[in-house]
GROMACS .gro file of C-alpha atoms in nm:
model
  349
    1MET     CA    1   1.561   0.255  -3.135
    2ASN     CA    2   1.219   0.163  -2.966
    3ASP     CA    3   0.932   0.387  -2.892
    4LEU     CA    4   1.010   0.393  -2.525
    5SER     CA    5   1.369   0.492  -2.580
    6ARG     CA    6   1.288   0.762  -2.839
    7ARG     CA    7   1.038   0.903  -2.585
    8HIS     CA    8   1.298   0.932  -2.305
    9LEU     CA    9   1.555   1.065  -2.562
   10ILE     CA   10   1.324   1.338  -2.677
   11ALA     CA   11   1.226   1.432  -2.301
   12GLY     CA   12   1.598   1.435  -2.205
   13LEU     CA   13   1.677   1.674  -2.495
   14LEU     CA   14   1.411   1.912  -2.395
   15ALA     CA   15   1.516   1.911  -2.055
   16SER     CA   16   1.873   1.975  -2.148
   17ALA     CA   17   1.763   2.270  -2.359
   18GLY     CA   18   1.602   2.407  -2.065
   19LEU     CA   19   1.253   2.386  -2.237
   20VAL     CA   20   1.085   2.179  -1.980
   21GLY     CA   21   1.118   2.113  -1.594
   22THR     CA   22   1.048   1.811  -1.408
   23ALA     CA   23   0.679   1.806  -1.443
   24GLY     CA   24   0.699   1.906  -1.808
   25ILE     CA   25   0.925   1.603  -1.856
   26ALA     CA   26   0.639   1.379  -1.703
   27ARG     CA   27   0.391   1.535  -1.954
   28VAL     CA   28   0.592   1.471  -2.237
   29LEU     CA   29   0.649   1.108  -2.168
   30ALA     CA   30   0.283   1.059  -2.095
   31LEU     CA   31   0.180   1.231  -2.437
   32ALA     CA   32   0.434   1.044  -2.627
   33GLN     CA   33   0.312   0.713  -2.488
   34ALA     CA   34  -0.043   0.805  -2.592
   35ALA     CA   35   0.079   0.886  -2.934
   36SER     CA   36   0.262   0.570  -2.961
   37GLY     CA   37  -0.058   0.376  -2.923
   38THR     CA   38   0.053   0.190  -2.610
   39ARG     CA   39  -0.222   0.209  -2.349
   40PRO     CA   40  -0.116   0.164  -1.976
   41HIS     CA   41  -0.356  -0.053  -1.806
   42ARG     CA   42  -0.191  -0.184  -1.465
   43THR     CA   43  -0.296  -0.016  -1.132
   44ASP     CA   44  -0.007  -0.012  -0.867
   45ILE     CA   45  -0.174  -0.037  -0.541
   46HIS     CA   46   0.155  -0.030  -0.342
   47HIS     CA   47   0.340   0.272  -0.461
   48HIS     CA   48   0.510   0.527  -0.224
   49PHE     CA   49   0.561   0.899  -0.208
   50ALA     CA   50   0.765   1.123  -0.004
   51PRO     CA   51   0.621   1.473   0.083
   52PRO     CA   52   0.891   1.735   0.162
   53ALA     CA   53   0.769   1.761   0.518
   54TRP     CA   54   0.786   1.370   0.571
   55VAL     CA   55   1.146   1.352   0.428
   56THR     CA   56   1.269   1.632   0.663
   57ALA     CA   57   1.097   1.452   0.959
   58VAL     CA   58   1.234   1.101   0.888
   59LYS     CA   59   1.583   1.178   0.778
   60GLY     CA   60   1.832   0.981   0.988
   61ARG     CA   61   1.541   0.745   1.137
   62PRO     CA   62   1.577   0.386   1.152
   63LEU     CA   63   1.399   0.179   0.876
   64LEU     CA   64   1.421   0.460   0.630
   65GLN     CA   65   1.561   0.363   0.289
   66PRO     CA   66   1.752   0.627   0.104
   67ALA     CA   67   1.548   0.584  -0.246
   68ASN     CA   68   1.250   0.727  -0.051
   69THR     CA   69   1.427   1.039   0.020
   70THR     CA   70   1.491   1.128  -0.329
   71TRP     CA   71   1.157   1.052  -0.478
   72THR     CA   72   0.963   1.299  -0.720
   73PRO     CA   73   0.630   1.267  -0.917
   74ALA     CA   74   0.849   1.249  -1.240
   75LYS     CA   75   1.033   0.946  -1.121
   76SER     CA   76   0.707   0.779  -1.040
   77ILE     CA   77   0.537   0.880  -1.376
   78GLU     CA   78   0.844   0.766  -1.574
   79ASP     CA   79   0.848   0.413  -1.400
   80MET     CA   80   0.484   0.370  -1.454
   81ASP     CA   81   0.511   0.464  -1.834
   82ARG     CA   82   0.798   0.209  -1.866
   83GLY     CA   83   0.579  -0.058  -1.676
   84GLY     CA   84   0.245   0.008  -1.847
   85VAL     CA   85   0.094   0.154  -1.524
   86ALA     CA   86  -0.192   0.365  -1.563
   87ALA     CA   87  -0.246   0.475  -1.216
   88SER     CA   88  -0.067   0.429  -0.885
   89ILE     CA   89  -0.226   0.473  -0.544
   90VAL     CA   90   0.050   0.632  -0.318
   91SER     CA   91   0.091   0.593   0.052
   92ILE     CA   92   0.368   0.675   0.304
   93THR     CA   93   0.617   0.406   0.396
   94ASN     CA   94   0.861   0.326   0.676
   95PRO     CA   95   0.956   0.473   0.927
   96GLY     CA   96   0.614   0.608   0.908
   97LEU     CA   97   0.488   0.900   1.097
   98TRP     CA   98   0.481   0.807   1.487
   99PHE     CA   99   0.786   0.875   1.677
  100GLY     CA  100   0.642   0.925   2.014
  101ASP     CA  101   0.533   1.298   1.971
  102ALA     CA  102   0.155   1.299   1.924
  103PRO     CA  103   0.132   1.689   1.802
  104MET     CA  104   0.391   1.632   1.554
  105THR     CA  105   0.249   1.318   1.419
  106ARG     CA  106  -0.073   1.492   1.382
  107GLN     CA  107   0.074   1.778   1.191
  108LEU     CA  108   0.281   1.546   0.968
  109ALA     CA  109  -0.018   1.349   0.864
  110ARG     CA  110  -0.206   1.644   0.776
  111ALA     CA  111   0.108   1.784   0.564
  112CYS     CA  112   0.124   1.432   0.405
  113ASN     CA  113  -0.237   1.425   0.324
  114GLU     CA  114  -0.258   1.774   0.187
  115TYR     CA  115   0.062   1.711  -0.026
  116GLY     CA  116  -0.089   1.389  -0.158
  117ALA     CA  117  -0.429   1.531  -0.244
  118LYS     CA  118  -0.251   1.816  -0.453
  119LEU     CA  119  -0.056   1.533  -0.638
  120VAL     CA  120  -0.374   1.373  -0.726
  121GLN     CA  121  -0.523   1.707  -0.829
  122GLU     CA  122  -0.221   1.788  -1.046
  123HIS     CA  123  -0.215   1.418  -1.189
  124PRO     CA  124  -0.572   1.306  -1.175
  125THR     CA  125  -0.554   1.038  -1.413
  126ARG     CA  126  -0.212   0.902  -1.270
  127PHE     CA  127  -0.244   0.889  -0.895
  128GLY     CA  128  -0.468   0.810  -0.606
  129LEU     CA  129  -0.413   0.848  -0.228
  130PHE     CA  130  -0.441   0.641   0.070
  131ALA     CA  131  -0.425   0.889   0.332
  132ALA     CA  132  -0.185   0.885   0.617
  133MET     CA  133  -0.307   0.853   0.971
  134PRO     CA  134  -0.181   0.987   1.316
  135LEU     CA  135  -0.223   0.668   1.498
  136PRO     CA  136  -0.198   0.574   1.777
  137ASP     CA  137  -0.387   0.896   1.864
  138VAL     CA  138  -0.742   0.788   1.829
  139ASP     CA  139  -0.911   1.104   1.839
  140ALA     CA  140  -0.666   1.261   1.598
  141THR     CA  141  -0.716   0.958   1.376
  142LEU     CA  142  -1.086   1.012   1.360
  143ALA     CA  143  -1.044   1.369   1.285
  144GLU     CA  144  -0.803   1.302   1.002
  145ILE     CA  145  -1.024   1.042   0.861
  146ALA     CA  146  -1.305   1.287   0.814
  147PHE     CA  147  -1.085   1.540   0.674
  148ALA     CA  148  -0.919   1.287   0.441
  149TYR     CA  149  -1.257   1.157   0.285
  150ASP     CA  150  -1.469   1.490   0.318
  151THR     CA  151  -1.244   1.751   0.224
  152LEU     CA  152  -0.970   1.588   0.034
  153LYS     CA  153  -1.187   1.295  -0.130
  154VAL     CA  154  -0.911   1.032  -0.080
  155ASP     CA  155  -0.947   0.691  -0.223
  156GLY     CA  156  -0.879   0.498   0.102
  157ILE     CA  157  -0.657   0.496   0.412
  158GLY     CA  158  -0.318   0.382   0.485
  159PHE     CA  159  -0.202   0.220   0.815
  160PHE     CA  160   0.106   0.047   0.940
  161THR     CA  161   0.083  -0.312   1.102
  162SER     CA  162   0.186  -0.176   1.447
  163TYR     CA  163   0.261   0.154   1.605
  164GLY     CA  164   0.530   0.098   1.897
  165ASP     CA  165   0.426  -0.217   2.032
  166THR     CA  166   0.052  -0.185   1.950
  167TRP     CA  167  -0.079  -0.380   1.657
  168LEU     CA  168  -0.388  -0.344   1.467
  169GLY     CA  169  -0.689  -0.517   1.631
  170ASN     CA  170  -0.597  -0.354   1.985
  171ALA     CA  171  -0.929  -0.261   2.154
  172LYS     CA  172  -0.823   0.115   2.189
  173PHE     CA  173  -0.819   0.151   1.819
  174ARG     CA  174  -1.207   0.007   1.796
  175PRO     CA  175  -1.340   0.344   1.738
  176VAL     CA  176  -1.130   0.409   1.438
  177MET     CA  177  -1.235   0.071   1.291
  178GLU     CA  178  -1.601   0.144   1.360
  179GLU     CA  179  -1.579   0.463   1.173
  180LEU     CA  180  -1.399   0.297   0.874
  181ASN     CA  181  -1.668   0.040   0.876
  182ARG     CA  182  -1.936   0.308   0.852
  183ARG     CA  183  -1.756   0.458   0.548
  184LYS     CA  184  -1.688   0.119   0.385
  185ALA     CA  185  -1.338   0.223   0.372
  186VAL     CA  186  -1.048   0.055   0.162
  187VAL     CA  187  -0.758   0.022   0.415
  188HIS     CA  188  -0.414  -0.059   0.292
  189VAL     CA  189  -0.172  -0.183   0.559
  190HIS     CA  190   0.201  -0.153   0.519
  191PRO     CA  191   0.429  -0.361   0.734
  192THR     CA  192   0.682  -0.212   0.975
  193ALA     CA  193   0.914  -0.357   1.258
  194ALA     CA  194   0.760  -0.328   1.596
  195ASN     CA  195   0.982  -0.183   1.875
  196CYS     CA  196   1.030  -0.535   2.029
  197CYS     CA  197   1.196  -0.686   1.719
  198ARG     CA  198   1.408  -0.425   1.542
  199ASN     CA  199   1.743  -0.519   1.722
  200LEU     CA  200   1.736  -0.875   1.769
  201ASP     CA  201   2.095  -1.010   1.720
  202TYR     CA  202   1.982  -1.347   1.571
  203ALA     CA  203   2.154  -1.275   1.213
  204PRO     CA  204   2.411  -1.003   1.205
  205GLY     CA  205   2.381  -0.769   0.904
  206VAL     CA  206   2.013  -0.871   0.851
  207ALA     CA  207   1.789  -0.557   0.831
  208PRO     CA  208   1.437  -0.583   0.991
  209GLY     CA  209   1.271  -0.564   0.648
  210SER     CA  210   1.412  -0.918   0.554
  211MET     CA  211   1.187  -1.088   0.813
  212GLU     CA  212   1.035  -0.867   1.059
  213TYR     CA  213   0.803  -0.687   0.797
  214GLY     CA  214   0.626  -1.041   0.705
  215THR     CA  215   0.633  -1.129   1.069
  216ASP     CA  216   0.461  -0.806   1.197
  217THR     CA  217   0.207  -0.830   0.885
  218THR     CA  218   0.107  -1.169   1.040
  219ARG     CA  219   0.078  -1.015   1.380
  220ALA     CA  220  -0.150  -0.750   1.272
  221ILE     CA  221  -0.391  -0.984   1.051
  222MET     CA  222  -0.421  -1.203   1.364
  223GLY     CA  223  -0.482  -0.902   1.580
  224VAL     CA  224  -0.775  -0.797   1.338
  225ALA     CA  225  -0.920  -1.130   1.321
  226PHE     CA  226  -0.879  -1.266   1.691
  227SER     CA  227  -0.995  -0.937   1.834
  228GLY     CA  228  -1.324  -0.998   1.647
  229ASP     CA  229  -1.275  -0.690   1.429
  230ALA     CA  230  -1.281  -0.858   1.109
  231ALA     CA  231  -1.609  -1.022   1.193
  232ARG     CA  232  -1.744  -0.703   1.375
  233PHE     CA  233  -1.650  -0.472   1.084
  234PRO     CA  234  -1.724  -0.656   0.757
  235ASP     CA  235  -1.734  -0.333   0.551
  236ILE     CA  236  -1.367  -0.247   0.586
  237ARG     CA  237  -1.182  -0.360   0.271
  238PHE     CA  238  -0.826  -0.457   0.396
  239ILE     CA  239  -0.546  -0.488   0.161
  240TRP     CA  240  -0.240  -0.650   0.313
  241SER     CA  241   0.098  -0.594   0.169
  242HIS     CA  242   0.362  -0.850   0.040
  243ALA     CA  243   0.128  -1.131  -0.001
  244GLY     CA  244   0.014  -1.138   0.351
  245GLY     CA  245   0.350  -1.189   0.525
  246THR     CA  246   0.386  -1.517   0.657
  247VAL     CA  247  -0.001  -1.596   0.707
  248PRO     CA  248  -0.022  -1.804   0.408
  249PHE     CA  249   0.231  -2.043   0.508
  250LEU     CA  250   0.106  -2.053   0.876
  251ALA     CA  251  -0.267  -2.029   0.825
  252GLY     CA  252  -0.335  -2.380   0.902
  253ARG     CA  253  -0.156  -2.367   1.243
  254ILE     CA  254  -0.319  -2.045   1.318
  255GLU     CA  255  -0.666  -2.175   1.226
  256GLY     CA  256  -0.613  -2.427   1.524
  257ALA     CA  257  -0.607  -2.144   1.782
  258SER     CA  258  -0.937  -2.004   1.646
  259ASN     CA  259  -1.103  -2.288   1.834
  260ASN     CA  260  -1.044  -2.077   2.164
  261ALA     CA  261  -1.184  -1.779   2.000
  262LYS     CA  262  -1.539  -1.883   1.854
  263ASP     CA  263  -1.697  -1.566   2.005
  264ARG     CA  264  -1.469  -1.349   1.803
  265LEU     CA  265  -1.404  -1.603   1.511
  266PRO     CA  266  -1.741  -1.782   1.484
  267ASN     CA  267  -1.636  -1.920   1.126
  268GLY     CA  268  -1.258  -1.958   1.204
  269PHE     CA  269  -0.961  -1.775   1.121
  270ILE     CA  270  -0.917  -1.893   0.751
  271ALA     CA  271  -1.272  -1.776   0.666
  272GLU     CA  272  -1.209  -1.433   0.769
  273ILE     CA  273  -0.883  -1.379   0.606
  274ARG     CA  274  -1.035  -1.518   0.281
  275LYS     CA  275  -1.229  -1.188   0.255
  276PHE     CA  276  -0.915  -0.982   0.267
  277TYR     CA  277  -0.711  -0.848  -0.019
  278TYR     CA  278  -0.345  -0.884  -0.078
  279ASP     CA  279  -0.073  -0.718  -0.300
  280LEU     CA  280   0.213  -0.879  -0.449
  281ALA     CA  281   0.480  -0.607  -0.373
  282GLY     CA  282   0.785  -0.767  -0.274
  283ALA     CA  283   0.640  -1.113  -0.328
  284SER     CA  284   0.661  -1.183  -0.683
  285ASN     CA  285   0.826  -1.527  -0.619
  286ARG     CA  286   0.678  -1.847  -0.702
  287GLY     CA  287   0.653  -1.986  -0.332
  288ALA     CA  288   0.509  -1.672  -0.201
  289VAL     CA  289   0.221  -1.649  -0.453
  290ALA     CA  290   0.165  -2.021  -0.468
  291SER     CA  291   0.106  -2.046  -0.102
  292LEU     CA  292  -0.131  -1.730  -0.115
  293LEU     CA  293  -0.340  -1.892  -0.391
  294GLU     CA  294  -0.407  -2.170  -0.156
  295LEU     CA  295  -0.563  -1.926   0.074
  296VAL     CA  296  -0.746  -1.697  -0.183
  297LYS     CA  297  -0.870  -1.664  -0.529
  298PRO     CA  298  -0.694  -1.454  -0.783
  299SER     CA  299  -1.001  -1.199  -0.733
  300GLN     CA  300  -0.837  -1.103  -0.404
  301VAL     CA  301  -0.481  -1.049  -0.536
  302LEU     CA  302  -0.365  -0.704  -0.648
  303PHE     CA  303  -0.049  -0.581  -0.833
  304GLY     CA  304   0.187  -0.366  -0.645
  305THR     CA  305   0.564  -0.268  -0.665
  306ASP     CA  306   0.690  -0.085  -0.338
  307PHE     CA  307   0.840   0.171  -0.578
  308PRO     CA  308   1.079   0.346  -0.532
  309PRO     CA  309   1.279   0.128  -0.307
  310GLY     CA  310   1.086  -0.213  -0.412
  311GLY     CA  311   1.184  -0.227  -0.783
  312THR     CA  312   1.039  -0.115  -1.120
  313SER     CA  313   0.682  -0.179  -1.239
  314ALA     CA  314   0.838  -0.332  -1.563
  315GLU     CA  315   1.029  -0.598  -1.350
  316TYR     CA  316   0.718  -0.685  -1.134
  317ALA     CA  317   0.513  -0.714  -1.439
  318LYS     CA  318   0.761  -0.933  -1.610
  319ALA     CA  319   0.811  -1.138  -1.294
  320LEU     CA  320   0.417  -1.226  -1.262
  321THR     CA  321   0.397  -1.337  -1.597
  322GLU     CA  322   0.683  -1.576  -1.584
  323LEU     CA  323   0.544  -1.710  -1.255
  324GLY     CA  324   0.336  -1.939  -1.482
  325LEU     CA  325   0.043  -1.939  -1.205
  326PHE     CA  326  -0.188  -1.724  -1.390
  327ASN     CA  327  -0.406  -1.736  -1.703
  328ALA     CA  328  -0.459  -1.448  -1.917
  329ALA     CA  329  -0.781  -1.335  -1.728
  330ASP     CA  330  -0.644  -1.388  -1.382
  331LEU     CA  331  -0.342  -1.177  -1.471
  332ARG     CA  332  -0.588  -0.888  -1.598
  333ALA     CA  333  -0.779  -0.907  -1.290
  334ILE     CA  334  -0.469  -0.895  -1.070
  335GLU     CA  335  -0.299  -0.602  -1.261
  336ARG     CA  336  -0.604  -0.390  -1.305
  337ASP     CA  337  -0.983  -0.538  -1.243
  338ASN     CA  338  -0.969  -0.619  -0.887
  339ALA     CA  339  -0.848  -0.268  -0.795
  340LEU     CA  340  -1.134  -0.109  -1.003
  341ARG     CA  341  -1.381  -0.310  -0.810
  342LEU     CA  342  -1.247  -0.178  -0.481
  343LEU     CA  343  -1.186   0.180  -0.610
  344PRO     CA  344  -1.438   0.293  -0.860
  345ARG     CA  345  -1.297   0.606  -0.940
  346LEU     CA  346  -1.015   0.436  -1.125
  347ARG     CA  347  -1.261   0.313  -1.389
  348THR     CA  348  -1.258   0.670  -1.524
  349LEU     CA  349  -0.896   0.703  -1.561
   0.00000   0.00000   0.00000
């Protein structure tokens, strides 16, 4: 029996005997791993959590994946221990928070952020938080940014690519971008499927996540770039999910359109998007990663899993190694060092 199996056997026996609860199991696993001499080093920048208030609000809604409704902190920690992940930065996933009711969205964002802050407080060496935002309500979002940073001390902000049929880069969101630029914020952007494109009957049985998430990521990146926000607010550190959606494949074609936007893209589209960061959640295949590396250096790439529905951290770590695209230094940067540059707090974990 290997060390990992032995740790989980011990935890299971303790739980069966009623000696530890869910949180206790997580602590037993962490202590056992430390004792075994295996030091986790990876940082999962794309890892989801499910506060109880959020689960209640989203049950039965489109785009919800069942695995997200049964999440617990112990499940995250167990997966992290198996995959050598030292810390995960948690964020809200689909179907998001916006369902057309602004007061409810404000309350839900606050509940998610307070729960997330408590999670970090209880497990300060294992979790960080990208705070949920009540967009498209701009005033409420500005208030939540202040609360998240000044009171909860979050690591960054979590956005979705679009809200209804309004994408990042829209002029009405500019006060939010201005404030995030002032704070030099790290902003993680998760894809969704816009209202326009959730029920297109082009391929029966295909869920929106199969194509629309990548496409909506491209729309949002183009929105931020072509609106001028990327050049106007250079201190926002954007992290785009899933290797940038379809942008790496289409970058040359999109670049041609930037000739008509010299006032907003003085250096062109590709020059701006090379400043962004990209996680590899849901994109650990050779085609996607090779294309991304034609656009940015490994220093702009981050490890992510999309846990719980996206797969295990051990599977992602193995897949990245087997791609054969990274040397040892690049792999270390992607799995840990690049995240530490963005989020210095993690250096103490």
